[in-house]
Amino acid sequence: MRVLVIGGTGLISTAIVEQLLARGDRVTLFNRGVTARRFEGDVDVIVGDRWKYAEFEREMQQRTFDAVIDMVAFAPENADSLLRAFSGRAGHLVVCSTVCVYGGPLTRSPATDDEPHRPVTKYGHSKSRIESTLLAANGQGGLKTTILRPSFTTGEGHTALGALYFDDSMADRARRGLPLVVHDDGATPWAIAHVSDVARGFVNALGNEKAYGQAYHLTSDEHTTWGGIFAALQEAAGGKSPVVPIPTGWLYDVAPRRMVGVKFIYQYGSIFDNSKAARDLDFRTTVPLVETFRRQIAWSERAGTYRRAEEEPLQDALIDAFTKGKKPDPGQVHDYNPWGNEPES
């Protein structure tokens, strides 16, 4: 199969490319050529900017693919451009969406694939509009479309729980028995999937007639809570840390950029029903959470991204201020957000 991956060097897309190559597909990547590859094997690469729509569409209109996987569609205009670029030139268009289209709290747990869309973030709103455009286009111009919705996905390529507070020292704190902040009481239901399992769902969707015009969850079958997640991190790291519960509202008030994910995503229960993907895509998750964290810690040590607690004072500053009933002193918290450094959704 001739497969184009728009992106191809990110966390999930790296695992997708590895699995495509392993099964013998001819893989082409379209990206800006900025992020280094973390996979072995031969791929064709087209360097470009998909946000320059006219250039992107001209380039794609010179080529044909059996399937296209778009991992970096973030704006509604991206969806319109995809349809212009690939109608009549690709058999199947698979787009990575997100469970953030649902917002929070969910109407049921576990939530099924028909959970109503009530997004609370700009990210969720944009993904919901992308979904609507692409699913409505299924069957037009010879193009079939599928939407896949991962939740919290991690593994080699990211540090353990680094996305929670944008703090890459979480594993080191757990290893050394240093206190860990958990938002609220740690009882919120949650699930984290290993990247290889989620990638398999994408690969199994390609050219799959059952998937045409459909949307699926690709989330972990191992359901736990945030308290359970912190316990799994400690087991993987080989340490025993006290966990300090702090209300989401207080965390967001004192560090709105760091805690934007907690405020708008992680404080809500996030458990999803994968039975539709299991039925149509043979999807299941196989890597337990403790093993996921073990692999992440080992990878971060090899890659030189393992961060020691001394390099990141965030959690100590938060715990000290909260236990004293005050806000952190000015300059104690480096309040930044790599998603865009905005203190809102």
Coordinates of C-alpha atoms in Angstrom, one line a residue:
M1 CA 0.0 0.0 0.0
R2 CA 1.2 3.5 -0.8
V3 CA 0.7 5.6 2.3
L4 CA 1.2 9.3 2.9
V5 CA 1.7 10.4 6.5
I6 CA 1.3 14.2 7.0
G7 CA 3.6 14.7 9.9
G8 CA 5.4 11.4 10.5
T9 CA 8.0 12.4 13.2
G10 CA 5.8 13.0 16.2
L11 CA 4.9 10.6 19.1
I12 CA 2.1 8.6 17.5
S13 CA 3.1 9.2 13.9
T14 CA 6.6 7.7 14.5
A15 CA 5.0 4.5 15.8
I16 CA 2.6 4.5 12.8
V17 CA 5.5 4.8 10.4
E18 CA 7.4 2.0 12.1
Q19 CA 4.4 -0.3 11.8
L20 CA 3.7 0.6 8.2
L21 CA 7.4 -0.1 7.3
A22 CA 7.3 -3.4 9.2
R23 CA 4.4 -4.7 7.1
G24 CA 6.0 -3.6 3.8
D25 CA 4.1 -0.5 2.9
R26 CA 5.6 2.2 0.7
V27 CA 5.6 5.3 3.0
T28 CA 5.9 9.0 2.1
L29 CA 6.1 11.7 4.7
F30 CA 5.0 15.3 4.2
N31 CA 6.4 17.7 6.9
R32 CA 8.6 20.7 7.4
G33 CA 11.7 18.7 7.9
V34 CA 12.4 20.2 11.3
T35 CA 12.0 17.2 13.7
A36 CA 14.6 14.5 13.7
R37 CA 13.4 11.0 12.9
R38 CA 13.3 8.3 15.6
F39 CA 12.7 5.3 13.3
E40 CA 14.8 3.2 11.0
G41 CA 13.9 2.4 7.4
D42 CA 13.5 4.0 4.0
V43 CA 10.7 6.5 3.4
D44 CA 10.2 9.2 0.8
V45 CA 10.0 12.7 2.2
I46 CA 8.3 15.8 0.8
V47 CA 9.4 18.9 2.7
G48 CA 6.7 21.6 2.8
D49 CA 4.3 23.5 5.0
R50 CA 0.7 22.2 4.9
W51 CA -0.5 25.7 6.2
K52 CA 0.6 27.1 2.8
Y53 CA -2.5 25.7 1.3
A54 CA -2.0 26.5 -2.4
E55 CA 1.5 25.1 -2.4
F56 CA 0.5 22.0 -0.4
E57 CA -2.4 21.2 -2.7
R58 CA -0.4 21.7 -5.9
E59 CA 2.2 19.3 -4.6
M60 CA -0.4 16.7 -3.6
Q61 CA -2.2 17.0 -6.9
Q62 CA 0.8 15.6 -8.7
R63 CA 0.7 12.3 -6.7
T64 CA -1.7 9.5 -5.9
F65 CA -1.8 7.4 -2.7
D66 CA -3.9 4.5 -1.5
A67 CA -4.3 6.1 1.9
V68 CA -3.4 9.3 3.6
I69 CA -3.0 9.7 7.4
D70 CA -3.1 13.3 8.6
M71 CA -1.6 13.6 12.1
V72 CA -1.4 17.4 12.2
A73 CA -4.8 18.7 11.2
F74 CA -5.5 21.3 13.9
A75 CA -7.6 24.0 12.2
P76 CA -10.9 23.7 10.3
E77 CA -9.2 25.1 7.2
N78 CA -6.8 22.1 7.2
A79 CA -9.8 19.9 6.5
D80 CA -11.0 21.9 3.6
S81 CA -7.5 21.8 2.1
L82 CA -7.3 18.1 2.6
L83 CA -10.4 17.6 0.5
R84 CA -9.1 19.8 -2.2
A85 CA -5.8 18.1 -2.2
F86 CA -6.9 14.4 -2.2
S87 CA -10.3 14.0 -3.7
G88 CA -9.8 11.7 -6.7
R89 CA -6.2 11.1 -5.7
A90 CA -6.4 9.0 -2.6
G91 CA -8.6 6.1 -1.7
H92 CA -8.8 6.6 2.0
L93 CA -8.2 9.6 4.3
V94 CA -7.6 8.9 8.0
V95 CA -7.4 11.9 10.3
C96 CA -6.2 12.0 13.9
S97 CA -8.8 13.7 16.1
T98 CA -9.1 13.7 19.9
V99 CA -11.5 12.9 22.7
C100 CA -11.2 16.6 23.6
V101 CA -14.1 17.0 21.1
Y102 CA -16.4 15.9 23.9
G103 CA -15.3 18.4 26.5
G104 CA -16.0 17.6 30.1
P105 CA -17.6 16.2 32.2
L106 CA -18.7 13.3 30.0
T107 CA -22.4 12.3 30.0
R108 CA -21.5 8.7 30.8
S109 CA -18.5 6.6 31.7
P110 CA -17.1 4.8 29.8
A111 CA -18.2 7.2 27.0
T112 CA -19.1 5.6 23.6
D113 CA -18.1 7.0 20.2
D114 CA -21.5 8.8 19.9
E115 CA -20.8 11.0 23.0
P116 CA -22.1 14.5 22.2
H117 CA -19.6 17.1 21.2
R118 CA -19.4 19.9 23.8
P119 CA -15.8 21.0 23.5
V120 CA -14.4 23.5 26.1
T121 CA -11.1 24.2 24.4
K122 CA -10.2 25.9 21.1
Y123 CA -8.3 22.6 20.3
G124 CA -11.5 20.6 20.9
H125 CA -13.7 23.0 18.9
S126 CA -11.3 22.9 15.9
K127 CA -11.1 19.1 15.9
S128 CA -14.9 18.8 16.1
R129 CA -15.3 21.0 13.1
I130 CA -12.6 19.0 11.2
E131 CA -14.5 15.8 12.0
S132 CA -17.8 17.2 10.7
T133 CA -16.2 18.3 7.4
L134 CA -14.4 15.1 6.7
L135 CA -17.2 12.7 7.7
A136 CA -19.6 14.7 5.6
A137 CA -17.3 14.2 2.6
N138 CA -17.1 10.4 2.9
G139 CA -17.9 8.9 -0.5
Q140 CA -17.4 12.1 -2.5
G141 CA -14.9 12.3 -5.3
G142 CA -14.0 8.7 -4.7
L143 CA -12.6 9.5 -1.3
K144 CA -13.4 7.5 1.9
T145 CA -12.8 9.2 5.3
T146 CA -12.2 7.9 8.9
I147 CA -11.8 9.8 12.2
L148 CA -9.7 8.3 15.0
R149 CA -9.8 9.7 18.5
P150 CA -6.9 9.0 20.8
S151 CA -6.9 10.1 24.4
F152 CA -3.8 10.5 26.6
T153 CA -1.2 8.6 24.6
T154 CA 2.5 8.3 25.6
G155 CA 5.6 6.2 25.4
E156 CA 9.1 6.3 24.0
G157 CA 9.6 9.9 22.7
H158 CA 8.1 11.6 25.7
T159 CA 9.1 11.8 29.3
A160 CA 6.8 10.1 31.8
L161 CA 3.8 12.3 32.7
G162 CA 5.7 15.4 31.4
A163 CA 2.6 16.7 29.7
L164 CA 0.7 16.9 32.9
Y165 CA 2.3 20.0 34.4
F166 CA 5.0 20.4 31.7
D167 CA 7.4 19.0 34.2
D168 CA 9.8 16.5 32.9
S169 CA 11.2 15.6 36.3
M170 CA 8.2 13.5 37.3
A171 CA 10.0 10.1 37.0
D172 CA 13.0 11.4 39.0
R173 CA 10.8 12.6 41.8
A174 CA 9.1 9.2 41.9
R175 CA 12.4 7.4 41.8
R176 CA 13.8 9.4 44.7
G177 CA 10.7 9.5 46.9
L178 CA 10.1 13.2 46.5
P179 CA 6.5 14.4 46.9
L180 CA 4.3 14.5 43.8
V181 CA 1.5 17.0 43.3
V182 CA -1.8 15.4 42.2
H183 CA -4.7 17.6 41.2
D184 CA -7.8 17.3 43.4
D185 CA -8.0 14.0 45.3
G186 CA -6.5 11.7 42.7
A187 CA -9.8 9.8 42.4
T188 CA -10.7 11.1 38.9
P189 CA -11.0 8.1 36.5
W190 CA -8.4 8.1 33.8
A191 CA -6.6 5.9 31.3
I192 CA -3.3 6.2 29.5
A193 CA -2.4 4.2 26.3
H194 CA 1.0 3.2 25.0
V195 CA 1.8 4.7 21.6
S196 CA 2.4 1.4 19.9
D197 CA -1.2 0.3 20.7
V198 CA -2.7 3.5 19.4
A199 CA -0.6 3.4 16.3
R200 CA -1.9 -0.1 15.5
G201 CA -5.4 1.2 15.4
F202 CA -4.4 3.7 12.7
V203 CA -2.6 1.0 10.6
N204 CA -5.5 -1.4 10.9
A205 CA -8.0 1.3 9.7
L206 CA -6.2 1.8 6.3
G207 CA -8.3 0.5 3.4
N208 CA -10.7 -1.1 5.9
E209 CA -14.2 -0.9 4.4
K210 CA -15.7 -1.1 7.9
A211 CA -14.0 2.1 8.8
Y212 CA -15.3 4.2 6.0
G213 CA -17.3 7.1 7.2
Q214 CA -16.8 6.1 10.8
A215 CA -15.2 7.6 14.0
Y216 CA -13.5 5.5 16.6
H217 CA -11.9 5.8 20.1
L218 CA -8.3 4.5 20.3
T219 CA -7.8 4.7 24.1
S220 CA -6.5 2.5 26.8
D221 CA -8.5 -0.5 28.0
E222 CA -6.7 -0.3 31.3
H223 CA -8.9 2.0 33.4
T224 CA -7.6 3.5 36.6
T225 CA -7.5 6.9 38.4
W226 CA -5.0 9.6 38.7
G227 CA -4.0 8.1 42.0
G228 CA -3.5 4.8 40.2
I229 CA -1.4 6.5 37.5
F230 CA 0.9 8.0 40.1
A231 CA 1.2 4.6 41.8
A232 CA 2.2 3.0 38.4
L233 CA 4.8 5.7 37.9
Q234 CA 6.3 5.0 41.3
E235 CA 6.4 1.3 40.6
A236 CA 8.1 1.8 37.3
A237 CA 10.6 4.3 38.8
G238 CA 11.4 2.0 41.8
G239 CA 10.6 4.6 44.4
K240 CA 7.9 5.5 46.9
S241 CA 6.7 9.1 46.9
P242 CA 4.1 10.9 49.1
V243 CA 1.3 12.3 46.9
V244 CA 0.1 15.8 47.8
P245 CA -3.5 16.5 46.6
I246 CA -4.0 20.2 45.6
P247 CA -7.3 21.5 44.1
T248 CA -7.4 22.2 40.4
G249 CA -8.7 25.7 41.1
W250 CA -5.7 26.7 43.3
L251 CA -3.2 25.2 40.8
Y252 CA -4.7 27.1 37.9
D253 CA -4.9 30.3 39.9
V254 CA -1.2 30.3 40.7
A255 CA 0.2 28.8 37.5
P256 CA -2.4 29.2 34.7
R257 CA 0.0 28.3 31.9
R258 CA 1.4 25.2 33.5
M259 CA -2.0 24.1 34.6
V260 CA -4.0 24.7 31.4
G261 CA -4.3 21.0 30.8
V262 CA -5.4 20.3 34.3
K263 CA -8.0 23.0 34.2
F264 CA -9.6 22.1 30.8
I265 CA -8.8 18.4 30.4
Y266 CA -7.3 16.4 33.2
Q267 CA -9.7 17.3 36.0
Y268 CA -12.5 15.5 34.2
G269 CA -13.0 11.8 34.0
S270 CA -11.6 10.3 30.8
I271 CA -12.7 6.7 30.4
F272 CA -13.8 5.5 26.9
D273 CA -15.4 2.5 25.4
N274 CA -13.2 1.0 22.6
S275 CA -15.6 -1.8 21.6
K276 CA -16.4 -0.3 18.2
A277 CA -12.7 -0.1 17.3
A278 CA -12.2 -3.6 18.7
R279 CA -15.0 -4.9 16.5
D280 CA -14.0 -3.1 13.2
L281 CA -10.2 -2.5 13.6
D282 CA -9.2 -5.5 15.8
F283 CA -8.0 -2.8 18.3
R284 CA -6.9 -3.6 21.8
T285 CA -4.3 -2.3 24.2
T286 CA -1.5 -4.7 25.2
V287 CA 1.1 -2.6 27.0
P288 CA 0.3 -2.1 30.7
L289 CA 0.8 1.4 32.2
V290 CA 3.7 0.3 34.5
E291 CA 5.5 -1.1 31.4
T292 CA 4.7 2.1 29.5
F293 CA 6.4 4.2 32.2
R294 CA 9.4 1.8 32.4
R295 CA 10.0 2.1 28.7
Q296 CA 9.7 5.9 28.9
I297 CA 12.1 6.2 31.7
A298 CA 14.7 4.0 29.9
W299 CA 14.2 5.9 26.7
S300 CA 14.6 9.3 28.4
E301 CA 17.9 8.1 30.0
R302 CA 19.2 6.9 26.6
A303 CA 18.0 10.0 24.8
G304 CA 19.4 12.4 27.4
T305 CA 16.0 13.9 28.2
Y306 CA 15.8 12.5 31.7
R307 CA 15.4 15.6 34.0
R308 CA 16.4 15.6 37.6
A309 CA 14.2 17.3 40.2
E310 CA 16.9 19.9 41.0
E311 CA 16.4 21.2 37.5
E312 CA 12.6 21.8 37.9
P313 CA 11.5 23.5 41.2
L314 CA 7.8 23.7 40.2
Q315 CA 6.3 21.0 42.5
D316 CA 8.4 21.9 45.5
A317 CA 7.3 25.6 45.2
L318 CA 3.6 24.6 44.8
I319 CA 3.7 22.2 47.7
D320 CA 5.5 24.7 50.0
A321 CA 3.1 27.5 49.2
F322 CA -0.1 25.4 49.4
T323 CA 0.8 23.9 52.8
K324 CA 1.5 27.4 54.1
G325 CA -1.8 28.6 52.8
K326 CA -0.4 31.2 50.5
K327 CA 0.6 31.7 46.8
P328 CA 4.1 31.0 45.6
D329 CA 6.4 34.0 45.8
P330 CA 7.1 35.9 42.6
G331 CA 9.6 34.1 40.4
Q332 CA 9.2 30.8 42.2
V333 CA 7.1 29.2 39.4
H334 CA 8.3 29.4 35.8
D335 CA 4.8 29.5 34.4
Y336 CA 5.1 28.5 30.8
N337 CA 3.1 26.4 28.3
P338 CA 4.8 24.9 25.3
W339 CA 1.3 24.4 23.6
G340 CA 1.3 28.2 23.0
N341 CA 2.1 29.8 26.4
E342 CA -1.4 31.1 26.8
P343 CA -3.2 30.8 30.2
E344 CA -6.5 29.8 28.6
S345 CA -7.8 26.9 26.6

